[in-house]
Structure formats: structure tokens, C-alpha cells
mmCIF file of C-alpha atoms in Angstrom:
data_model
loop_
_atom_site.group_PDB
_atom_site.id
_atom_site.type_symbol
_atom_site.label_atom_id
_atom_site.label_comp_id
_atom_site.label_asym_id
_atom_site.label_seq_id
_atom_site.Cartn_x
_atom_site.Cartn_y
_atom_site.Cartn_z
ATOM 1 C CA UNK I 1 -204.415 55.641 4.598
ATOM 2 C CA UNK I 2 -201.961 54.082 2.155
ATOM 3 C CA UNK I 3 -198.231 54.644 2.755
ATOM 4 C CA UNK I 4 -196.869 57.474 0.599
ATOM 5 C CA UNK I 5 -193.964 56.419 -1.633
ATOM 6 C CA UNK I 6 -191.848 58.968 -3.504
ATOM 7 C CA UNK I 7 -190.282 57.815 -6.786
ATOM 8 C CA UNK I 8 -187.310 59.600 -8.335
ATOM 9 C CA UNK I 9 -187.747 60.420 -12.056
ATOM 10 C CA UNK I 10 -185.323 60.586 -14.937
ATOM 11 C CA UNK I 11 -184.107 63.924 -16.324
ATOM 12 C CA UNK I 12 -184.097 64.425 -20.085
ATOM 13 C CA UNK I 13 -182.904 67.557 -21.903
ATOM 14 C CA UNK I 14 -183.286 66.079 -25.396
ATOM 15 C CA UNK I 15 -187.021 65.524 -25.933
ATOM 16 C CA UNK I 16 -188.041 64.393 -29.413
ATOM 17 C CA UNK I 17 -190.860 66.882 -29.936
ATOM 18 C CA UNK I 18 -189.583 70.130 -31.447
ATOM 19 C CA UNK I 19 -191.641 72.470 -29.255
ATOM 20 C CA UNK I 20 -190.051 70.915 -26.159
ATOM 21 C CA UNK I 21 -186.491 71.396 -27.373
ATOM 22 C CA UNK I 22 -184.316 73.231 -24.886
ATOM 23 C CA UNK I 23 -186.440 72.206 -21.914
ATOM 24 C CA UNK I 24 -185.514 69.642 -19.275
ATOM 25 C CA UNK I 25 -188.203 67.031 -18.684
ATOM 26 C CA UNK I 26 -188.562 64.960 -15.537
ATOM 27 C CA UNK I 27 -189.923 61.609 -16.665
ATOM 28 C CA UNK I 28 -191.196 58.493 -14.912
ATOM 29 C CA UNK I 29 -192.038 55.251 -16.695
ATOM 30 C CA UNK I 30 -195.491 54.487 -15.368
ATOM 31 C CA UNK I 31 -194.719 50.840 -14.543
ATOM 32 C CA UNK I 32 -192.943 52.067 -11.396
ATOM 33 C CA UNK I 33 -196.031 53.906 -10.166
ATOM 34 C CA UNK I 34 -198.382 51.058 -11.130
ATOM 35 C CA UNK I 35 -196.200 48.570 -9.259
ATOM 36 C CA UNK I 36 -196.288 50.676 -6.088
ATOM 37 C CA UNK I 37 -200.038 51.320 -6.360
ATOM 38 C CA UNK I 38 -200.822 47.637 -6.917
ATOM 39 C CA UNK I 39 -198.879 46.834 -3.757
ATOM 40 C CA UNK I 40 -201.224 49.040 -1.706
ATOM 41 C CA UNK I 41 -199.088 52.184 -1.540
ATOM 42 C CA UNK I 42 -199.595 55.706 -2.930
ATOM 43 C CA UNK I 43 -196.930 56.723 -5.488
ATOM 44 C CA UNK I 44 -195.812 60.307 -6.102
ATOM 45 C CA UNK I 45 -193.020 61.698 -8.283
ATOM 46 C CA UNK I 46 -190.156 63.495 -6.524
ATOM 47 C CA UNK I 47 -189.074 66.545 -8.504
ATOM 48 C CA UNK I 48 -185.503 67.694 -8.007
ATOM 49 C CA UNK I 49 -186.493 71.345 -8.586
ATOM 50 C CA UNK I 50 -186.367 72.411 -4.938
ATOM 51 C CA UNK I 51 -183.640 69.998 -3.866
ATOM 52 C CA UNK I 52 -183.871 67.708 -0.863
ATOM 53 C CA UNK I 53 -185.718 69.613 1.844
ATOM 54 C CA UNK I 54 -187.517 68.777 5.067
ATOM 55 C CA UNK I 55 -190.781 69.604 3.294
ATOM 56 C CA UNK I 56 -189.987 66.978 0.647
ATOM 57 C CA UNK I 57 -188.979 64.231 3.073
ATOM 58 C CA UNK I 58 -191.356 64.729 5.986
ATOM 59 C CA UNK I 59 -194.524 63.215 4.444
ATOM 60 C CA UNK I 60 -192.775 60.259 2.796
ATOM 61 C CA UNK I 61 -193.108 56.711 4.095
ATOM 62 C CA UNK I 62 -190.680 55.208 1.559
ATOM 63 C CA UNK I 63 -188.627 56.144 -1.497
ATOM 64 C CA UNK I 64 -187.977 54.255 -4.737
ATOM 65 C CA UNK I 65 -184.867 55.210 -6.703
ATOM 66 C CA UNK I 66 -185.778 54.417 -10.309
ATOM 67 C CA UNK I 67 -183.664 53.410 -13.285
ATOM 68 C CA UNK I 68 -182.284 55.722 -15.957
ATOM 69 C CA UNK I 69 -179.093 57.266 -17.286
ATOM 70 C CA UNK I 70 -175.578 56.944 -15.921
ATOM 71 C CA UNK I 71 -174.284 58.315 -12.642
ATOM 72 C CA UNK I 72 -171.680 61.047 -12.371
ATOM 73 C CA UNK I 73 -168.339 59.177 -11.955
ATOM 74 C CA UNK I 74 -166.855 62.005 -9.900
ATOM 75 C CA UNK I 75 -168.727 60.502 -6.943
ATOM 76 C CA UNK I 76 -166.273 57.596 -6.965
ATOM 77 C CA UNK I 77 -163.292 59.718 -8.073
ATOM 78 C CA UNK I 78 -163.239 58.770 -11.759
ATOM 79 C CA UNK I 79 -163.544 60.729 -14.976
ATOM 80 C CA UNK I 80 -166.192 59.682 -17.527
ATOM 81 C CA UNK I 81 -165.010 57.330 -20.253
ATOM 82 C CA UNK I 82 -164.396 59.067 -23.593
ATOM 83 C CA UNK I 83 -167.340 58.740 -26.023
ATOM 84 C CA UNK I 84 -165.458 56.156 -28.105
ATOM 85 C CA UNK I 85 -164.827 53.964 -25.036
ATOM 86 C CA UNK I 86 -168.319 53.048 -23.933
ATOM 87 C CA UNK I 87 -170.840 55.318 -22.327
ATOM 88 C CA UNK I 88 -174.178 54.328 -23.868
ATOM 89 C CA UNK I 89 -175.655 57.224 -21.916
ATOM 90 C CA UNK I 90 -173.099 60.037 -22.001
ATOM 91 C CA UNK I 91 -172.551 61.991 -18.805
ATOM 92 C CA UNK I 92 -174.204 65.377 -19.266
ATOM 93 C CA UNK I 93 -175.586 68.114 -17.028
ATOM 94 C CA UNK I 94 -178.795 66.189 -16.397
ATOM 95 C CA UNK I 95 -176.938 63.092 -15.238
ATOM 96 C CA UNK I 96 -174.765 65.203 -12.954
ATOM 97 C CA UNK I 97 -177.763 66.998 -11.467
ATOM 98 C CA UNK I 98 -179.714 63.792 -10.966
ATOM 99 C CA UNK I 99 -176.777 62.113 -9.233
ATOM 100 C CA UNK I 100 -176.426 65.087 -6.881
ATOM 101 C CA UNK I 101 -180.157 65.160 -6.097
ATOM 102 C CA UNK I 102 -180.390 61.429 -5.441
ATOM 103 C CA UNK I 103 -177.173 61.414 -3.402
ATOM 104 C CA UNK I 104 -178.682 63.950 -1.008
ATOM 105 C CA UNK I 105 -182.000 62.091 -1.162
ATOM 106 C CA UNK I 106 -180.293 58.876 -0.018
ATOM 107 C CA UNK I 107 -178.588 60.619 2.896
ATOM 108 C CA UNK I 108 -181.774 62.457 3.835
ATOM 109 C CA UNK I 109 -183.776 59.222 3.869
ATOM 110 C CA UNK I 110 -181.191 57.492 6.047
ATOM 111 C CA UNK I 111 -181.261 60.351 8.572
ATOM 112 C CA UNK I 112 -185.054 60.480 8.686
ATOM 113 C CA UNK I 113 -185.534 56.705 8.800
ATOM 114 C CA UNK I 114 -187.281 56.506 5.420
ATOM 115 C CA UNK I 115 -187.139 53.024 3.800
ATOM 116 C CA UNK I 116 -185.564 52.855 0.331
ATOM 117 C CA UNK I 117 -185.782 50.498 -2.633
ATOM 118 C CA UNK I 118 -183.248 51.061 -5.428
ATOM 119 C CA UNK I 119 -183.927 49.686 -8.918
ATOM 120 C CA UNK I 120 -181.158 49.307 -11.536
ATOM 121 C CA UNK I 121 -179.650 52.812 -11.497
ATOM 122 C CA UNK I 122 -181.115 53.083 -8.004
ATOM 123 C CA UNK I 123 -178.961 50.191 -6.784
ATOM 124 C CA UNK I 124 -175.949 51.888 -8.321
ATOM 125 C CA UNK I 125 -176.865 55.218 -6.696
ATOM 126 C CA UNK I 126 -177.174 53.631 -3.268
ATOM 127 C CA UNK I 127 -173.859 51.842 -3.699
ATOM 128 C CA UNK I 128 -172.071 55.038 -4.775
ATOM 129 C CA UNK I 129 -173.704 57.293 -2.162
ATOM 130 C CA UNK I 130 -172.557 54.906 0.538
ATOM 131 C CA UNK I 131 -168.940 54.845 -0.640
ATOM 132 C CA UNK I 132 -168.825 52.126 -3.298
ATOM 133 C CA UNK I 133 -167.872 52.418 -6.965
ATOM 134 C CA UNK I 134 -169.136 51.349 -10.392
ATOM 135 C CA UNK I 135 -167.831 49.859 -13.607
ATOM 136 C CA UNK I 136 -168.640 52.569 -16.163
ATOM 137 C CA UNK I 137 -169.050 50.195 -19.112
ATOM 138 C CA UNK I 138 -169.135 46.438 -18.644
ATOM 139 C CA UNK I 139 -168.236 45.475 -22.201
ATOM 140 C CA UNK I 140 -165.389 47.969 -22.628
ATOM 141 C CA UNK I 141 -163.822 47.651 -19.190
ATOM 142 C CA UNK I 142 -164.621 44.034 -18.291
ATOM 143 C CA UNK I 143 -165.520 42.299 -21.546
ATOM 144 C CA UNK I 144 -168.926 41.400 -20.105
ATOM 145 C CA UNK I 145 -171.959 41.455 -22.396
ATOM 146 C CA UNK I 146 -175.560 40.285 -22.181
ATOM 147 C CA UNK I 147 -176.853 42.763 -19.601
ATOM 148 C CA UNK I 148 -178.328 45.408 -21.913
ATOM 149 C CA UNK I 149 -181.537 44.126 -23.529
ATOM 150 C CA UNK I 150 -182.464 46.735 -26.137
ATOM 151 C CA UNK I 151 -185.382 45.252 -28.065
ATOM 152 C CA UNK I 152 -187.582 43.751 -25.352
ATOM 153 C CA UNK I 153 -186.915 45.214 -21.881
ATOM 154 C CA UNK I 154 -189.367 42.751 -20.284
ATOM 155 C CA UNK I 155 -187.503 39.685 -21.552
ATOM 156 C CA UNK I 156 -185.844 37.563 -18.877
ATOM 157 C CA UNK I 157 -182.206 37.851 -19.901
ATOM 158 C CA UNK I 158 -180.107 35.936 -17.370
ATOM 159 C CA UNK I 159 -180.237 34.122 -14.039
ATOM 160 C CA UNK I 160 -179.299 35.364 -10.602
ATOM 161 C CA UNK I 161 -178.331 33.107 -7.734
ATOM 162 C CA UNK I 162 -178.253 33.505 -3.981
ATOM 163 C CA UNK I 163 -174.877 34.194 -2.424
ATOM 164 C CA UNK I 164 -173.821 31.284 -0.257
ATOM 165 C CA UNK I 165 -174.099 32.197 3.411
ATOM 166 C CA UNK I 166 -176.383 35.196 2.851
ATOM 167 C CA UNK I 167 -179.716 35.434 4.704
ATOM 168 C CA UNK I 168 -181.648 34.313 1.630
ATOM 169 C CA UNK I 169 -185.469 34.531 1.926
ATOM 170 C CA UNK I 170 -187.232 31.175 2.080
ATOM 171 C CA UNK I 171 -189.967 32.508 -0.260
ATOM 172 C CA UNK I 172 -187.576 32.633 -3.208
ATOM 173 C CA UNK I 173 -185.857 29.986 -5.266
ATOM 174 C CA UNK I 174 -182.096 30.203 -4.974
ATOM 175 C CA UNK I 175 -181.797 30.746 -8.761
ATOM 176 C CA UNK I 176 -184.261 32.574 -11.027
ATOM 177 C CA UNK I 177 -184.342 34.612 -14.254
ATOM 178 C CA UNK I 178 -184.505 38.412 -14.353
ATOM 179 C CA UNK I 179 -184.748 41.348 -16.745
ATOM 180 C CA UNK I 180 -181.641 43.393 -17.502
ATOM 181 C CA UNK I 181 -181.036 46.830 -19.066
ATOM 182 C CA UNK I 182 -177.747 48.229 -17.840
ATOM 183 C CA UNK I 183 -174.184 48.716 -19.018
ATOM 184 C CA UNK I 184 -172.820 49.918 -15.666
ATOM 185 C CA UNK I 185 -172.612 47.765 -12.532
ATOM 186 C CA UNK I 186 -171.262 47.648 -9.008
ATOM 187 C CA UNK I 187 -167.479 47.416 -8.930
ATOM 188 C CA UNK I 188 -166.568 47.959 -5.275
ATOM 189 C CA UNK I 189 -169.541 47.238 -2.977
ATOM 190 C CA UNK I 190 -170.287 49.883 -0.378
ATOM 191 C CA UNK I 191 -169.476 48.954 3.182
ATOM 192 C CA UNK I 192 -172.690 48.376 5.051
ATOM 193 C CA UNK I 193 -174.537 46.866 2.084
ATOM 194 C CA UNK I 194 -174.716 43.081 2.123
ATOM 195 C CA UNK I 195 -174.754 41.212 -1.220
ATOM 196 C CA UNK I 196 -177.609 38.702 -1.426
ATOM 197 C CA UNK I 197 -177.508 37.626 -5.080
ATOM 198 C CA UNK I 198 -175.219 37.803 -8.117
ATOM 199 C CA UNK I 199 -175.429 36.978 -11.799
ATOM 200 C CA UNK I 200 -175.022 33.232 -12.079
ATOM 201 C CA UNK I 201 -172.482 33.429 -14.917
ATOM 202 C CA UNK I 202 -170.338 36.528 -14.390
ATOM 203 C CA UNK I 203 -170.788 37.265 -10.684
ATOM 204 C CA UNK I 204 -172.080 40.844 -11.076
ATOM 205 C CA UNK I 205 -173.952 42.057 -8.001
ATOM 206 C CA UNK I 206 -177.729 41.926 -8.512
ATOM 207 C CA UNK I 207 -179.274 42.273 -5.042
ATOM 208 C CA UNK I 208 -178.101 44.235 -2.004
ATOM 209 C CA UNK I 209 -179.584 45.106 1.363
ATOM 210 C CA UNK I 210 -178.532 46.880 4.526
ATOM 211 C CA UNK I 211 -176.112 44.814 6.586
ATOM 212 C CA UNK I 212 -177.735 44.925 10.008
ATOM 213 C CA UNK I 213 -174.438 43.953 11.634
ATOM 214 C CA UNK I 214 -172.518 46.900 10.170
ATOM 215 C CA UNK I 215 -173.936 49.823 12.111
ATOM 216 C CA UNK I 216 -174.899 53.304 10.853
ATOM 217 C CA UNK I 217 -174.442 53.910 7.125
ATOM 218 C CA UNK I 218 -173.939 57.644 7.683
ATOM 219 C CA UNK I 219 -174.035 60.121 10.536
ATOM 220 C CA UNK I 220 -177.556 60.242 11.945
ATOM 221 C CA UNK I 221 -178.675 57.034 10.204
ATOM 222 C CA UNK I 222 -181.850 55.700 11.847
ATOM 223 C CA UNK I 223 -181.636 52.142 10.507
ATOM 224 C CA UNK I 224 -184.532 51.988 8.035
ATOM 225 C CA UNK I 225 -184.818 49.426 5.236
ATOM 226 C CA UNK I 226 -182.291 49.694 2.400
ATOM 227 C CA UNK I 227 -182.917 47.217 -0.417
ATOM 228 C CA UNK I 228 -181.800 47.317 -4.054
ATOM 229 C CA UNK I 229 -181.936 45.245 -7.241
ATOM 230 C CA UNK I 230 -179.944 45.530 -10.456
ATOM 231 C CA UNK I 231 -182.864 43.987 -12.368
ATOM 232 C CA UNK I 232 -186.233 45.667 -13.000
ATOM 233 C CA UNK I 233 -189.029 44.325 -10.757
ATOM 234 C CA UNK I 234 -191.553 46.749 -12.300
ATOM 235 C CA UNK I 235 -191.226 44.717 -15.520
ATOM 236 C CA UNK I 236 -191.945 41.409 -13.770
ATOM 237 C CA UNK I 237 -194.652 42.368 -11.287
ATOM 238 C CA UNK I 238 -196.166 38.902 -10.908
ATOM 239 C CA UNK I 239 -192.883 37.184 -10.087
ATOM 240 C CA UNK I 240 -192.099 35.859 -6.589
ATOM 241 C CA UNK I 241 -189.011 38.086 -6.385
ATOM 242 C CA UNK I 242 -191.049 41.236 -7.080
ATOM 243 C CA UNK I 243 -193.720 40.228 -4.596
ATOM 244 C CA UNK I 244 -191.030 39.665 -1.963
ATOM 245 C CA UNK I 245 -189.472 43.082 -2.633
ATOM 246 C CA UNK I 246 -192.832 44.854 -2.475
ATOM 247 C CA UNK I 247 -193.887 43.030 0.681
ATOM 248 C CA UNK I 248 -190.729 44.196 2.433
ATOM 249 C CA UNK I 249 -191.163 47.752 1.188
ATOM 250 C CA UNK I 250 -194.831 47.830 2.175
ATOM 251 C CA UNK I 251 -194.130 46.532 5.679
ATOM 252 C CA UNK I 252 -191.392 49.113 6.278
ATOM 253 C CA UNK I 253 -193.459 51.952 4.765
ATOM 254 C CA UNK I 254 -196.573 51.017 6.731
ATOM 255 C CA UNK I 255 -194.585 50.969 9.966
ATOM 256 C CA UNK I 256 -193.221 54.436 9.219
ATOM 257 C CA UNK I 257 -196.709 55.700 8.315
ATOM 258 C CA UNK I 258 -198.079 54.422 11.619
ATOM 259 C CA UNK I 259 -195.211 55.990 13.552
ATOM 260 C CA UNK I 260 -195.858 59.321 11.840
ATOM 261 C CA UNK I 261 -199.578 59.047 12.585
ATOM 262 C CA UNK I 262 -199.052 58.382 16.271
ATOM 263 C CA UNK I 263 -196.181 60.851 16.591
ATOM 264 C CA UNK I 264 -193.647 58.243 17.699
#
């Protein structure tokens, strides 16, 4: 049986079709699901409708936190920037509700020992849920551009490089090109998340993982895999970096699936 991987969807209250106006849609770009399926795992979409419950978490062998709109800045004690000061994706009810759902999802996964892979917004969610903070708009607040590719989201936009002294995987080159579609980024890294790679030019954090030397990330943490990228591996499935990420996720998910099967 393939490991079961839950993927968090986006929330959208402004659908283009008139007959859907006024309804909130939960949406998942299918590249996420295809990526997980091609890696030998079974993807499912995690609706936020019922919240984070034992029934939601119990059958899962791993969770992917997908990309999407901005996080609620109240989680790192900031107010949203005014509309004329950045904020490509304005903070609305759907962003607030998604942040709350995924925050509890992160904590629930840690306490149940469910491996997690965060992608773009997912990296930011993990960082915030574990006590870090974000830059709300890179260009406005830091004068940094070149991270939001609008026309071709699969284009390799910039390079990332391994952080000196980090436990860099031997399978990967120390510098390689990645996709990029974000205007927010990690400001203060969460304690307990180790930085593995940064943007070669501006130093923005691009790859984080659990720091095995830190200890529990929250009360009841069972030490499962925590891995996150600021780039989009689902848009570069054949790359060595994506294959490395998926191999780690598959191994951790398969181990959890076997433990569930044997009742360990």
C-alpha cells in the first residue's frame, strides 16, 4: 500500500465564474498531486472544513503544505501592510482561515509524528508556526526584487547555494537554479529549523529542515521529518533537488505507514 500524503489546498473566495461568486473554493494545483503520485505515494486534499481533528490526522503518513496566498501577519505580531505598501495578495478572511488551519495542522503533525514538506508558502507557514517571522513584501521592505516570476512560473529564476557548514546532501550540487513565485520570505528563522540553502545573491532562506540537535519543536513533538523549500519542486520534477526532496519524504512516509500497519 502506498503511503498516504495529505496536501493542503488554497482558499479562494473570488472565483471568476459568475455562478460561483460568493462561494469559497478550496483549490489545489494538480502538479502537487502528480508529483506525489509519481514518487510512489497516494495524494489526497486536506479540506479545512472540519478543522484539524484526530480523524483527519490518523490515516496520514505525510503532509505537504502547498503554496498560495499570504499568511496572517498576526502570527508574528505584525499588522498587514497597507494596500499601497506591497501586499500582492491582500490579507483577507480566507488567508486568515488558511493560516489558522495550517498552524494547527503543523502542530498536530509534530505531535503525531507525521512527516512534513513545506513548499513556498508552506516553508513560510512552518517558519511562522514554529516561532519565526516573515518579510511581508520583499521589494517594499527590503528593496529585493526578482523572486516573483509572473509570466512563466516554471522558469528557473535564480540560484540557491548551500550554507557553509550545513549537512548538505552529497547528491546535490552546492549551487543550482530554482523557480520562484513569492513576495514574502523568512525574516527571523524559527528556532529548531536549520538553514541548508539561501539565494546566492541576496541571502534569502530557500531550504530549511529540522535541526536534530535542537530538541522538540513543540510540546509532544515526536521528531518526524520537517523539510521545506522556498522554491517550487512540483514545477521542476525531474531535477536532482526535487528527487532528493521526494526521496526523503517517501522514506519518512513509508516508515510511518509501516509503523501504523504493525501498530508500533
